[in-house]
Amino acid sequence: MEKVQSRSECVISNVLEILGDKWTLLVIRDLFFFNKHEFKEFLASPESIATNVLTDRLKRLLQNEIIAEIPHPQTRTRKLYYLTEKGKDLLPILGSMAQWGAKYLPDLEAMQPLYERLRTEPKKVRQEIHAQLNKWEKEHLKC
Amino acid sequence: MEKVQSRSECVISNVLEILGDKWTLLVIRDLFFFNKHEFKEFLASPESIATNVLTDRLKRLLQNEIIAEIPHPQTRTRKLYYLTEKGKDLLPILGSMAQWGAKYLPDLEAMQPLYERLRTEPKKVRQEIHAQLNKWEKEHLKC
DNA sequence: CACGACACTTGCAAAACGCAAGTGAGTTTG
DNA sequence: CAAACTCACTTGCGTTTTGCAAGTGTCGTG
């Protein structure tokens, strides 16, 4: 992986160079919480990311080895994206964001039950998420 | 506080509307980890934020009630910024970012010991951070 | 009252973004 | 097997946001 010159020696600053972008984290959210794995699935998210931005963010996430890709088993044009171990370790960050939001953004009554459960029983929910990711990998990764 | 029209009903998406910006989180980092409270102190961070960006981010953080301000006890031009309860509740997010970075950005050998300790004894470090914030408040907030 | 410190503003060039229209490889259909 | 379709990704371009430098107005100080 190429060295990206960092703006400071601070760990948080360097993490933000990778993650400090709305779209990047929304893609990661889709991977964790909505079981999405394809380009068109990310495109379909309600925030309506533009295609060029999505392409760019997927590229960066691949470069940073937060996600990996495999060819689609049916067609040769599509690809499947999934979280690496490094990517899966981001769950605490997303989880704490969801917990904070569940506490301080009460206007979102139509909240996905998942987020509410993340606040009330975070450990169990995180286990379920990891279980779902593992299940997908068993079905799609041969090695 | 004015209603900001949100791009989706997703909690994480709405959190990212507030936090999904590098500079915003760097200001919060300075408040948590480096005991900074003044405009010029944020400016002095090694990432060298521009004055207009800093002004904008402080304004947004105030609007979102993540930080609050008081007049400087010595001069009437300066202000002191500090984290509200809502802002202090962001520590798990910053903490999990620091932990992830400490694990996956090992190139940063010159890492602040704080971050290393956040990985090895996160609870204790978070207690210390809250203690430091409380100490500052006792010295500066009259009410 | 002149000077400096300071938070904040302004002007402008550069970068990022959003949108619409491609592109090209692969797949399906008649 | 050729035309139509799907899909990830690219390109062009107008708009928005950012970064940087210089400036502004207010206040404290000598």
Coordinates of C-alpha atoms in Angstrom, one line a residue, chain B residues 22-99:
Chain B
K22 CA -12.5 15.9 9.5
W23 CA -12.2 19.4 11.0
T24 CA -15.2 19.1 13.3
L25 CA -13.8 16.0 14.9
L26 CA -10.3 17.4 15.2
V27 CA -11.7 20.3 17.2
I28 CA -13.5 17.8 19.4
R29 CA -10.2 15.9 19.7
D30 CA -8.5 19.0 20.9
L31 CA -11.2 19.6 23.5
F32 CA -11.0 16.0 24.8
F33 CA -7.3 15.1 24.6
F34 CA -5.3 18.4 24.5
N35 CA -7.2 20.5 27.0
K36 CA -7.7 23.3 24.4
H37 CA -10.4 25.9 24.9
E38 CA -9.5 28.9 22.8
F39 CA -9.7 29.9 19.1
K40 CA -6.0 30.4 18.9
E41 CA -5.3 27.1 20.5
F42 CA -7.3 25.2 17.9
L43 CA -5.5 27.2 15.3
A44 CA -2.2 26.0 16.6
S45 CA -2.9 22.3 16.0
P46 CA -0.5 20.6 13.7
E47 CA -3.1 20.0 11.1
S48 CA -3.3 23.8 10.6
I49 CA -7.0 24.5 10.2
A50 CA -7.9 27.7 8.4
T51 CA -9.5 30.5 10.3
N52 CA -12.6 30.6 8.3
V53 CA -13.1 26.8 8.6
L54 CA -12.5 27.0 12.3
T55 CA -15.0 29.7 12.7
D56 CA -17.6 27.7 10.8
R57 CA -17.0 24.5 12.7
L58 CA -17.2 26.2 16.1
K59 CA -20.5 27.8 14.9
R60 CA -21.9 24.5 13.9
L61 CA -20.8 22.8 17.1
L62 CA -22.4 25.6 19.1
Q63 CA -25.6 25.2 17.1
N64 CA -25.7 21.5 17.7
E65 CA -25.0 22.1 21.4
I66 CA -22.0 19.9 21.4
I67 CA -19.9 22.7 22.7
A68 CA -20.8 25.9 24.6
E69 CA -18.9 29.2 25.1
I70 CA -18.2 31.7 27.9
P71 CA -16.5 35.0 27.7
H72 CA -12.8 34.9 28.6
P73 CA -12.3 35.9 32.2
Q74 CA -9.5 38.3 31.4
T75 CA -10.4 39.9 28.1
R76 CA -13.7 40.6 26.5
T77 CA -12.6 39.7 22.9
R78 CA -11.7 36.1 23.5
K79 CA -14.0 33.3 24.3
L80 CA -13.6 29.9 26.0
Y81 CA -15.1 26.9 24.4
Y82 CA -15.9 23.7 26.3
L83 CA -17.8 20.4 25.8
T84 CA -21.4 20.1 26.9
E85 CA -22.8 16.8 28.2
K86 CA -23.9 16.0 24.7
G87 CA -20.4 16.7 23.5
K88 CA -18.7 14.7 26.3
D89 CA -20.8 11.7 25.2
L90 CA -18.8 11.7 22.0
L91 CA -15.8 10.3 23.8
P92 CA -16.7 6.7 22.9
I93 CA -16.5 7.6 19.3
L94 CA -13.2 9.3 19.5
G95 CA -12.0 6.6 21.8
S96 CA -12.9 3.8 19.4
M97 CA -11.2 5.8 16.6
A98 CA -8.0 6.1 18.6
Q99 CA -8.1 2.4 19.4

